[in-house]
Coordinates of C-alpha atoms in Angstrom, one line a residue:
Chain R
M4 CA 41.3 22.8 24.6
S5 CA 43.2 20.8 21.7
A6 CA 41.1 19.1 19.1
Q7 CA 42.2 15.9 20.5
D8 CA 40.3 17.1 23.7
N9 CA 37.1 17.6 21.8
E10 CA 37.2 14.8 20.2
A11 CA 37.4 12.6 23.5
L12 CA 35.0 14.5 25.4
F13 CA 32.7 14.3 22.4
Q14 CA 33.1 10.7 22.4
Q15 CA 32.5 10.6 26.0
R16 CA 29.5 12.2 25.9
V17 CA 28.0 10.0 23.3
D18 CA 29.1 6.8 25.3
D19 CA 27.3 8.4 28.1
E20 CA 24.0 8.6 25.8
Q21 CA 23.9 12.4 26.1
K22 CA 22.1 13.8 23.0
V23 CA 24.3 15.9 20.8
E24 CA 22.8 19.2 20.2
P25 CA 23.0 21.7 17.2
R26 CA 25.4 24.1 19.2
D27 CA 27.5 21.6 20.6
W28 CA 31.1 20.8 19.3
M29 CA 31.3 18.0 17.1
P30 CA 33.6 16.5 14.9
A31 CA 33.7 17.6 11.2
E32 CA 33.3 14.3 9.7
Y33 CA 30.2 13.5 12.4
R34 CA 28.7 16.4 10.9
K35 CA 29.4 15.4 7.3
N36 CA 28.0 12.2 8.1
L37 CA 24.8 13.3 9.6
V38 CA 24.1 15.8 6.9
R39 CA 24.7 13.0 4.5
Q40 CA 22.6 10.2 6.1
I41 CA 19.7 12.8 7.0
S42 CA 19.5 14.7 3.6
Q43 CA 19.5 11.3 2.1
H44 CA 16.6 10.2 4.3
A45 CA 14.7 13.4 3.3
H46 CA 15.0 12.9 -0.3
S47 CA 13.7 9.1 0.2
E48 CA 10.4 10.4 2.1
V49 CA 10.2 13.0 -1.0
V50 CA 11.2 10.6 -3.9
G51 CA 8.9 8.1 -2.2
M52 CA 5.9 10.3 -2.8
L53 CA 6.3 9.0 -6.3
P54 CA 5.8 5.3 -6.5
E55 CA 2.8 5.7 -4.2
G56 CA 1.3 9.0 -5.8
N57 CA 1.2 7.1 -9.0
W58 CA -2.2 5.0 -7.5
I59 CA -3.9 8.2 -5.8
T60 CA -6.2 8.7 -8.9
R61 CA -6.6 5.2 -9.3
A62 CA -7.6 4.2 -5.7
P63 CA -10.3 1.6 -5.9
S64 CA -12.5 3.1 -3.0
L65 CA -12.8 6.4 -1.4
R66 CA -11.8 5.1 1.8
R67 CA -8.5 3.7 0.2
K68 CA -8.3 6.9 -1.8
A69 CA -8.1 9.0 1.5
I70 CA -6.0 6.3 3.3
L71 CA -3.4 6.7 0.6
L72 CA -3.7 10.8 0.0
A73 CA -2.9 11.0 3.9
K74 CA 0.0 8.6 3.9
V75 CA 1.6 10.1 0.9
Q76 CA 1.3 13.7 2.9
D77 CA 2.6 12.3 5.7
E78 CA 5.6 11.5 3.5
A79 CA 5.6 15.0 2.5
G80 CA 5.6 16.1 6.1
H81 CA 8.6 13.6 7.0
G82 CA 10.5 15.0 4.3
L83 CA 10.1 18.3 5.8
Y84 CA 11.2 17.7 9.4
L85 CA 13.9 15.9 8.2
Y86 CA 15.3 18.9 5.9
S87 CA 15.1 20.7 9.0
A88 CA 16.7 18.5 11.0
A89 CA 19.7 18.5 8.7
E90 CA 19.6 22.4 8.7
T91 CA 20.4 22.6 12.4
L92 CA 23.6 21.3 11.1
G93 CA 23.9 24.1 8.6
T94 CA 23.3 23.1 5.2
G95 CA 20.1 24.8 3.4
R96 CA 17.2 22.9 2.2
D97 CA 17.9 24.6 -1.3
E98 CA 21.3 23.2 -1.3
M99 CA 20.3 19.6 -0.7
I100 CA 17.6 19.8 -3.0
D101 CA 19.9 21.2 -5.7
Q102 CA 22.4 18.2 -4.6
L103 CA 19.8 15.5 -5.5
L104 CA 18.4 17.1 -8.3
A105 CA 22.1 17.4 -9.8
G106 CA 22.3 13.2 -9.2
K107 CA 24.9 14.0 -6.3
A108 CA 22.9 13.1 -3.3
K109 CA 21.1 9.6 -3.1
Y110 CA 18.1 8.6 -2.2
S111 CA 16.6 5.1 -0.8
S112 CA 17.2 2.9 -4.1
I113 CA 13.5 0.9 -2.8
F114 CA 12.0 3.9 -5.0
N115 CA 13.5 3.0 -8.3
Y116 CA 11.2 0.1 -8.6
P117 CA 7.9 0.6 -10.2
S118 CA 4.4 0.8 -8.6
L119 CA 2.6 -1.4 -11.2
T120 CA -0.5 -2.4 -9.5
W121 CA -2.7 -1.8 -6.7
A122 CA -1.2 -4.4 -4.8
D123 CA 2.0 -2.6 -4.8
I124 CA 0.5 -0.3 -2.8
G125 CA -0.3 -2.7 0.0
A126 CA 3.2 -4.1 -0.6
I127 CA 5.1 -0.7 -0.2
G128 CA 3.2 -0.3 2.9
W129 CA 4.0 -3.6 4.4
L130 CA 7.5 -4.2 3.0
V131 CA 8.9 -0.9 2.3
D132 CA 7.7 0.9 5.3
G133 CA 8.2 -2.2 7.6
A134 CA 11.4 -2.4 6.7
A135 CA 12.2 1.5 7.1
I136 CA 10.6 1.1 10.8
I137 CA 13.1 -1.1 11.9
N138 CA 15.5 1.0 10.7
Q139 CA 13.8 4.2 12.3
V140 CA 13.1 2.7 15.7
M141 CA 17.0 2.3 15.9
L142 CA 17.3 5.8 15.1
C143 CA 15.2 7.3 17.6
R144 CA 17.9 6.5 19.7
T145 CA 20.5 7.9 17.3
S146 CA 23.0 10.5 19.0
Y147 CA 22.0 13.5 17.3
G148 CA 18.9 15.3 19.1
P149 CA 17.3 17.0 16.6
Y150 CA 17.3 13.7 14.3
S151 CA 16.4 11.6 17.1
R152 CA 13.2 13.7 17.8
A153 CA 12.2 13.9 14.3
M154 CA 12.4 10.1 14.0
V155 CA 10.0 9.6 17.0
R156 CA 7.0 11.5 15.5
I157 CA 8.1 9.6 12.1
C158 CA 8.0 6.3 13.7
K159 CA 4.4 6.9 15.1
E160 CA 3.1 7.7 11.8
E161 CA 4.8 4.9 9.8
S162 CA 3.4 2.0 12.0
F163 CA 0.1 3.4 10.9
H164 CA 1.4 3.3 7.2
N165 CA 2.5 -0.3 7.7
R166 CA -0.7 -1.4 8.9
Q167 CA -2.8 0.0 6.0
G168 CA -0.1 -1.8 3.5
Y169 CA -0.8 -4.8 5.4
D170 CA -4.5 -4.2 5.3
I171 CA -4.6 -3.6 1.8
L172 CA -2.9 -7.3 1.2
V173 CA -5.3 -8.9 3.8
T174 CA -8.4 -7.7 1.8
L175 CA -6.9 -9.0 -1.5
C176 CA -5.9 -12.2 -0.1
K177 CA -9.3 -12.5 0.6
G178 CA -10.8 -11.3 -2.5
T179 CA -10.9 -12.9 -5.8
P180 CA -8.5 -15.2 -7.5
A181 CA -7.0 -12.1 -9.7
Q182 CA -6.9 -10.3 -6.5
K183 CA -4.6 -12.9 -4.6
A184 CA -2.9 -13.3 -7.5
M185 CA -1.7 -9.7 -7.8
A186 CA -0.9 -9.9 -4.4
Q187 CA 1.6 -12.5 -4.8
D188 CA 3.1 -10.7 -7.9
A189 CA 3.4 -7.7 -5.6
L190 CA 5.2 -9.7 -3.0
D191 CA 7.6 -11.7 -5.8
R192 CA 8.3 -8.1 -6.9
W193 CA 9.1 -6.3 -3.8
W194 CA 10.5 -9.0 -1.2
W195 CA 14.2 -8.7 -2.7
P196 CA 14.2 -5.2 -3.0
S197 CA 12.9 -4.9 0.7
L198 CA 15.9 -6.9 2.0
M199 CA 18.3 -4.9 0.2
M200 CA 17.0 -1.6 1.8
F201 CA 19.1 -2.7 5.0
G202 CA 22.0 -1.8 3.1
P203 CA 24.9 -3.9 2.3
S204 CA 26.3 -6.7 4.4
D205 CA 28.3 -5.2 7.4
K206 CA 31.3 -6.2 6.2
D207 CA 30.8 -4.4 2.9
S208 CA 29.0 -1.3 4.8
P209 CA 31.8 1.7 4.0
H210 CA 30.1 4.4 6.8
S211 CA 28.8 1.4 9.0
A212 CA 31.8 1.3 11.9
Q213 CA 32.4 4.8 12.5
S214 CA 28.6 5.4 12.6
M215 CA 28.3 2.9 15.1
K216 CA 31.2 4.4 17.1
W217 CA 29.1 7.7 17.1
K218 CA 25.7 6.0 17.7
I219 CA 24.4 7.7 14.6
K220 CA 23.6 4.0 13.8
R221 CA 23.2 1.5 16.8
Q222 CA 22.8 -1.8 15.3
G223 CA 24.1 -3.6 12.0
N224 CA 22.5 -3.6 8.6
D225 CA 22.4 -7.8 8.9
E226 CA 21.2 -8.0 12.3
L227 CA 18.1 -5.4 11.3
R228 CA 17.5 -6.9 8.1
Q229 CA 17.4 -10.4 10.1
V230 CA 14.5 -8.6 12.5
F231 CA 12.9 -7.7 9.3
I232 CA 12.8 -11.2 7.8
D233 CA 11.8 -12.8 11.3
R234 CA 9.0 -10.5 11.7
T235 CA 7.7 -10.6 8.2
V236 CA 8.0 -14.2 6.8
P237 CA 4.8 -15.5 9.4
Q238 CA 2.9 -12.1 8.3
A239 CA 3.1 -13.6 4.6
E240 CA 2.1 -17.1 5.8
L241 CA -0.7 -16.1 7.8
I242 CA -2.4 -14.7 4.7
G243 CA -1.3 -17.5 2.4
L244 CA 1.3 -15.6 0.6
K245 CA 4.6 -17.5 -0.5
V246 CA 8.0 -15.5 -0.1
P247 CA 10.0 -15.9 -2.9
D248 CA 13.0 -17.7 -1.4
P249 CA 13.5 -21.4 -2.2
K250 CA 16.0 -21.3 0.9
L251 CA 14.0 -19.6 3.2
K252 CA 13.3 -21.9 6.4
W253 CA 13.0 -21.7 10.0
N254 CA 16.1 -22.9 12.1
E255 CA 15.4 -24.1 15.5
S256 CA 18.6 -23.7 16.9
T257 CA 19.1 -20.1 15.8
Q258 CA 15.4 -19.2 16.7
H259 CA 15.7 -17.2 13.3
Y260 CA 14.8 -17.9 9.9
D261 CA 17.8 -19.0 7.4
W262 CA 17.3 -17.5 3.9
G263 CA 18.8 -17.0 0.4
E264 CA 21.6 -14.7 -1.0
I265 CA 20.6 -11.0 -2.2
N266 CA 21.8 -10.2 -5.6
W267 CA 24.4 -7.6 -5.0
E268 CA 25.0 -7.1 -8.6
E269 CA 21.5 -5.7 -8.9
F270 CA 21.2 -3.7 -5.6
H271 CA 24.9 -2.1 -7.1
Q272 CA 23.5 -1.6 -10.5
V273 CA 20.2 0.4 -8.9
I274 CA 22.4 2.5 -6.6
Q275 CA 24.3 3.4 -9.6
G276 CA 21.5 4.8 -11.7
N277 CA 20.4 1.4 -13.7
G278 CA 17.2 0.7 -11.5
P279 CA 13.9 0.2 -13.4
C280 CA 12.7 3.6 -12.5
N281 CA 15.9 5.7 -11.7
A282 CA 15.3 8.2 -14.7
E283 CA 11.4 8.4 -14.2
R284 CA 11.7 9.4 -10.6
M285 CA 14.7 12.0 -11.2
A286 CA 12.6 13.1 -14.1
A287 CA 9.6 13.7 -12.3
R288 CA 11.6 15.6 -9.1
R289 CA 13.2 17.9 -11.9
K290 CA 10.0 18.5 -13.8
A291 CA 8.3 19.5 -10.4
H292 CA 11.1 21.7 -9.3
A293 CA 11.6 23.5 -12.9
E294 CA 7.7 24.2 -13.3
G295 CA 7.4 25.4 -10.0
A296 CA 10.4 27.9 -10.1
W297 CA 8.0 30.6 -11.0
V298 CA 5.8 29.9 -8.4
R299 CA 8.5 30.2 -5.8
E300 CA 9.8 33.7 -7.5
A301 CA 6.4 34.9 -6.9
A302 CA 6.3 34.2 -3.5
L303 CA 9.5 35.7 -2.9
A304 CA 8.7 38.6 -4.8
Y305 CA 5.7 39.3 -2.9
A306 CA 6.9 38.8 0.4
E307 CA 9.6 41.2 -0.3
K308 CA 7.1 43.6 -1.5
K309 CA 5.0 43.3 1.3
A310 CA 8.3 43.9 3.9
K311 CA 8.9 47.0 1.8
R312 CA 5.6 48.3 2.1
K313 CA 5.3 47.5 5.8
A314 CA 8.9 49.5 6.3
A315 CA 7.7 52.7 4.2
Chain I
M26 CA -40.1 15.7 -8.8
T27 CA -40.6 14.7 -5.3
Q28 CA -38.5 16.5 -2.4
Q29 CA -36.9 13.1 -1.7
E30 CA -35.8 13.2 -5.2
A31 CA -34.6 16.8 -5.3
L32 CA -32.8 16.0 -2.4
F33 CA -31.0 12.9 -3.5
R34 CA -30.0 15.1 -6.5
F35 CA -28.7 17.8 -4.3
A36 CA -26.7 15.3 -2.0
L37 CA -25.1 13.8 -5.0
R38 CA -24.2 17.0 -7.0
M39 CA -22.5 18.1 -4.0
G40 CA -20.7 14.9 -3.7
D41 CA -19.6 15.2 -7.3
N42 CA -18.4 18.6 -7.0
T43 CA -16.4 17.5 -4.1
L44 CA -15.1 14.2 -5.3
V45 CA -14.2 15.6 -8.8
L46 CA -12.7 18.9 -7.7
G47 CA -10.8 16.8 -4.4
H48 CA -9.5 14.1 -7.3
R49 CA -8.3 17.3 -9.4
I50 CA -6.4 18.9 -6.6
S51 CA -4.9 15.2 -5.4
E52 CA -3.0 15.3 -8.9
W53 CA -0.6 17.6 -7.5
C54 CA 0.9 15.4 -4.6
G55 CA 4.3 14.6 -5.2
H56 CA 4.7 17.1 -7.9
A57 CA 3.7 20.3 -6.4
P58 CA 6.2 23.8 -6.8
V59 CA 7.3 23.5 -2.9
L60 CA 6.9 20.5 -0.3
E61 CA 4.7 22.7 1.7
E62 CA 2.6 23.0 -1.4
D63 CA 2.2 19.4 -1.4
I64 CA 1.3 19.0 2.1
A65 CA -1.6 21.7 1.7
Q66 CA -3.0 20.5 -2.0
A67 CA -3.2 17.1 -0.2
N68 CA -4.8 18.5 3.0
I69 CA -7.4 20.1 0.9
A70 CA -7.8 17.3 -1.4
L71 CA -8.4 15.2 1.4
D72 CA -11.0 17.5 3.1
L73 CA -12.8 17.8 -0.2
I74 CA -12.9 13.9 -0.3
G75 CA -14.3 13.4 3.1
Q76 CA -16.8 15.8 2.1
A77 CA -17.4 13.9 -0.8
R78 CA -18.1 10.6 0.9
N79 CA -20.3 11.9 3.7
Y80 CA -22.8 13.5 0.7
L81 CA -22.3 10.4 -1.6
A82 CA -23.5 8.4 1.5
Y83 CA -26.4 10.4 2.2
A84 CA -27.3 10.3 -1.2
G85 CA -27.5 6.6 -1.3
E86 CA -29.5 6.6 1.7
V87 CA -32.1 9.1 0.5
E88 CA -32.0 7.3 -2.8
G89 CA -32.9 4.3 -0.9
K90 CA -31.7 1.6 -3.7
G91 CA -28.7 0.2 -1.8
R92 CA -25.9 2.4 -3.5
G93 CA -23.4 3.6 -1.4
E94 CA -20.7 5.8 -1.6
D95 CA -18.5 3.8 -3.8
A96 CA -21.2 2.7 -6.2
L97 CA -22.1 6.2 -6.9
A98 CA -18.6 7.2 -7.1
Y99 CA -17.2 4.5 -9.3
L100 CA -20.2 3.1 -11.4
R101 CA -21.6 6.2 -12.7
D102 CA -20.5 7.5 -16.1
S103 CA -19.8 10.9 -16.8
R104 CA -23.4 11.4 -18.2
E105 CA -24.6 10.7 -14.9
Y106 CA -22.0 12.9 -13.0
I107 CA -23.9 16.1 -12.0
N108 CA -21.0 18.0 -10.8
A109 CA -20.4 21.9 -12.0
L110 CA -17.8 22.3 -15.2
I111 CA -15.4 24.2 -13.1
T112 CA -14.4 21.1 -10.9
E113 CA -13.4 19.3 -13.5
Q114 CA -10.9 21.5 -15.5
P115 CA -7.4 20.0 -15.8
K116 CA -4.9 21.0 -13.4
G117 CA -2.8 23.0 -15.8
D118 CA -0.4 25.2 -14.0
F119 CA -0.5 25.8 -10.5
A120 CA -2.1 29.2 -11.6
H121 CA -4.7 27.5 -13.0
T122 CA -5.2 25.2 -10.0
I123 CA -5.3 28.1 -7.7
V124 CA -7.7 30.2 -9.6
R125 CA -10.0 27.1 -10.2
S126 CA -9.7 26.6 -6.3
F127 CA -10.3 30.2 -5.8
L128 CA -13.4 30.6 -7.9
W129 CA -15.0 27.5 -6.4
D130 CA -13.9 28.4 -2.8
A131 CA -15.8 31.7 -2.7
F132 CA -18.6 30.3 -4.0
H133 CA -18.3 26.9 -1.8
L134 CA -18.1 28.6 1.5
P135 CA -21.1 30.9 1.5
L136 CA -23.0 28.0 0.4
L137 CA -22.2 26.0 3.3
K138 CA -22.6 28.8 5.7
A139 CA -26.2 28.8 4.8
L140 CA -26.5 24.9 4.4
A141 CA -25.2 24.7 8.3
N142 CA -28.7 26.5 9.1
S143 CA -30.5 23.7 7.0
P144 CA -33.4 22.2 8.8
D145 CA -32.2 19.0 7.1
E146 CA -30.1 17.7 10.0
R147 CA -27.4 15.7 7.9
L148 CA -27.0 18.4 5.5
K149 CA -26.4 20.6 8.5
G150 CA -23.9 18.3 10.1
I151 CA -21.8 18.1 6.8
A152 CA -21.8 21.6 6.5
E153 CA -21.2 22.6 9.7
K154 CA -17.7 20.5 9.6
A155 CA -17.1 21.9 6.1
V156 CA -17.2 25.4 7.2
K157 CA -14.4 25.1 9.0
E158 CA -12.2 23.2 6.3
V159 CA -13.0 25.5 3.4
T160 CA -12.8 28.7 5.4
Y161 CA -8.9 27.7 5.4
H162 CA -9.3 26.4 1.5
L163 CA -10.4 29.9 0.5
R164 CA -8.0 31.7 2.7
H165 CA -5.2 29.4 1.0
S166 CA -6.7 29.9 -2.7
S167 CA -6.9 33.8 -2.1
E168 CA -3.3 34.2 -0.5
W169 CA -1.9 32.6 -3.4
L170 CA -3.7 34.3 -5.9
V171 CA -2.7 37.7 -4.4
R172 CA 1.1 36.4 -4.4
F173 CA 0.7 35.9 -8.1
G174 CA -1.1 38.9 -9.1
D175 CA 1.5 41.0 -7.2
G176 CA 4.4 39.0 -7.6
T177 CA 6.5 38.7 -10.3
G178 CA 5.3 39.9 -13.9
E179 CA 5.3 36.1 -15.0
S180 CA 3.1 35.2 -12.1
H181 CA 0.8 38.1 -12.8
D182 CA 0.4 37.1 -16.3
R183 CA -0.3 33.5 -15.6
A184 CA -2.8 34.6 -13.2
Q185 CA -4.6 36.6 -15.2
A186 CA -4.4 33.9 -18.1
A187 CA -5.9 31.2 -16.0
L188 CA -9.0 33.6 -14.6
N189 CA -9.8 34.7 -18.2
D190 CA -9.5 31.0 -19.1
L191 CA -11.9 29.6 -16.1
W192 CA -14.3 32.6 -15.9
R193 CA -16.3 31.2 -18.6
F194 CA -17.4 28.4 -15.8
T195 CA -18.4 30.3 -12.8
G196 CA -22.1 31.4 -14.1
E197 CA -23.3 27.8 -14.0
L198 CA -22.6 27.7 -10.3
F199 CA -25.4 30.2 -9.6
E200 CA -28.1 28.4 -12.0
A201 CA -30.4 26.4 -9.8
D202 CA -32.0 23.2 -11.4
D203 CA -35.6 21.9 -10.8
A204 CA -33.9 20.1 -7.6
E205 CA -32.3 23.2 -6.0
R206 CA -35.3 25.2 -6.7
L207 CA -37.6 23.0 -5.2
L208 CA -35.5 22.6 -1.9
A209 CA -35.0 26.4 -2.0
K210 CA -38.5 26.9 -1.7
A211 CA -38.7 24.4 1.0
G212 CA -36.2 26.4 3.0
I213 CA -33.7 23.5 2.9
I214 CA -30.9 24.9 0.7
P215 CA -30.4 28.6 -0.2
Q216 CA -31.2 30.2 -3.3
L217 CA -28.2 30.1 -5.3
E218 CA -28.7 33.2 -6.9
N219 CA -28.6 35.0 -3.5
L220 CA -25.0 33.7 -3.2
K221 CA -23.9 35.7 -5.8
A222 CA -23.4 39.0 -4.3
D223 CA -21.2 37.4 -1.5
W224 CA -19.2 35.6 -4.4
N225 CA -18.7 39.2 -6.2
A226 CA -17.5 40.5 -2.8
T227 CA -15.1 38.1 -2.4
V228 CA -13.8 37.8 -5.7
D229 CA -13.5 42.0 -6.6
G230 CA -11.8 42.2 -3.2
V231 CA -8.9 39.7 -4.0
L232 CA -8.6 40.4 -7.3
K233 CA -8.0 44.3 -6.4
E234 CA -5.4 43.4 -3.7
A235 CA -3.8 40.9 -6.2
T236 CA -4.1 43.6 -9.1
L237 CA -5.7 41.6 -11.4
Q238 CA -8.5 42.6 -13.7
R239 CA -11.8 40.9 -13.4
P240 CA -12.5 39.2 -17.0
A241 CA -15.1 40.8 -18.5
G242 CA -16.3 37.5 -20.5
E243 CA -20.0 37.6 -20.5
W244 CA -20.4 34.4 -22.0
M245 CA -20.7 31.2 -19.9
A246 CA -20.4 27.8 -20.2
S247 CA -22.9 25.6 -18.3
G248 CA -24.4 21.8 -18.6
G249 CA -22.1 20.2 -15.9
K250 CA -24.9 20.2 -13.6
H251 CA -27.2 18.2 -16.1
G252 CA -24.5 16.0 -17.1
M253 CA -23.1 17.5 -20.1
H254 CA -19.4 17.9 -19.3
T255 CA -16.3 19.1 -20.8
E256 CA -14.3 16.1 -22.5
H257 CA -11.8 16.2 -19.4
L258 CA -14.1 14.7 -17.1
G259 CA -14.5 11.4 -18.9
L260 CA -10.9 10.7 -19.0
M261 CA -10.6 11.7 -15.3
L262 CA -13.4 8.8 -14.5
A263 CA -12.0 6.5 -16.7
E264 CA -8.8 6.6 -14.7
M265 CA -10.6 6.6 -11.3
Q266 CA -12.8 4.2 -11.8
V267 CA -10.2 1.7 -13.6
L268 CA -10.2 -1.3 -10.8
Q269 CA -14.0 -1.0 -9.9
R270 CA -14.6 -1.7 -13.7
T271 CA -11.7 -4.5 -14.4
H272 CA -12.7 -6.5 -11.2
P273 CA -16.6 -6.0 -11.0
G274 CA -18.1 -7.0 -7.6
A275 CA -14.3 -7.3 -5.7
T276 CA -14.1 -5.8 -2.2
W277 CA -11.0 -3.2 -1.8

């Protein structure tokens, strides 16, 4: 069969909503695109442990401490499933991690913002996980089987994360004036970066069109962003928080919120490494990796010795 | 000391031990040597914090002064904490963390197995659940210690250094205070010195497999169980308690 026939058959399968599985023929670009996206997603889970992990030791009650620890643990688990899903495409976890540590692979820019107060833990769960879920629900229907199945599992846990984040803010908003101010401050700082999580506008998104055709992505960035806004604004109002966008207004005729303009200059700066915590996040990952090297070597050396003894 | 006072003190100590160690272990979350250990250590920390909540809630009820788990955890200073010193030691390198867990787990498991037969229904209930968790903790720390001891030269040296460093905190585990003597006499908890044979057997067995030397050090530090801690605990509590202390009376 010619390459052209393969491509046409592949597209037909995708159009027919059949999942692509690891052993199936797939265009080299499809594979490359997926490895990029899935590994980026895995790295985001792992780097995403840092801003929240920052508050595990300061969580204000034992219940909150246990919930937060469980949540960050879930993220490590998501990282693992996603690395495994990417490995089915022939790229190993070590290689992907090396790319991250070398600064060649990206992760979600949202994690380059600092978690400064306890309310940020609420805002991350509510806004960051809330935005992630909208993207991930779409990805449950993505064309690549292992990615789609990983996402189904991840989505269930993410909705719990989203609720616990909102619950933190509900509690703060019912609390003392200082607690309420802490909640508003967190929304003020996390709102716009959360909107940026959906990526550039579709007209400026380099990977979007091809990803849509291959059904890796199924909805555009702008459409998903609007879903998030429409869902989140009433939740803010319900607990008396003000979304920091003077142009935000319900539009009766479109049945959507109209809203202001994202600061794309900030978006590009953070992607290029000039966000508030890019250097800290990478330093923390490199430190954990470097300081863990002897542990990984020991585990490997012991496993080899054990195998040798068994064979002898 | 009445039996009720002794029971309060024992439940509080178990709460402090599990909370402090759980907190220490949670410090790895996001920074572990491999992703699987981020998950495993978080899991162990979660088990311990869950146990701590049960013990502290019970201690508060026995005390009868209206203090709940959070009042006991967040509103006592280091001099009022009565955990064993080993639980508060800093995480150090991963060998220190594993050795700290191992020396504690080897004590914790036989203690819980005895408590699972306590006539005190609450202690029995907490221990029955915790036995399953801590069986896994001991297996996990033992497996790592063997990997380190019998892994590379570097891992062997690090594990031996951690053992030598933390060994002095193990004597205190078996020193009963007045509350523990009273409860042991009443058959509610085991005699702590009777757990030593079990601990020795576990430690010697794992060290042998790991090709590590049992430290000769005879001198043992103690005091944690009476509120005399190492300097590390005050710093740990300052971090842990910051929000409760900064916003008195707030609900979280």
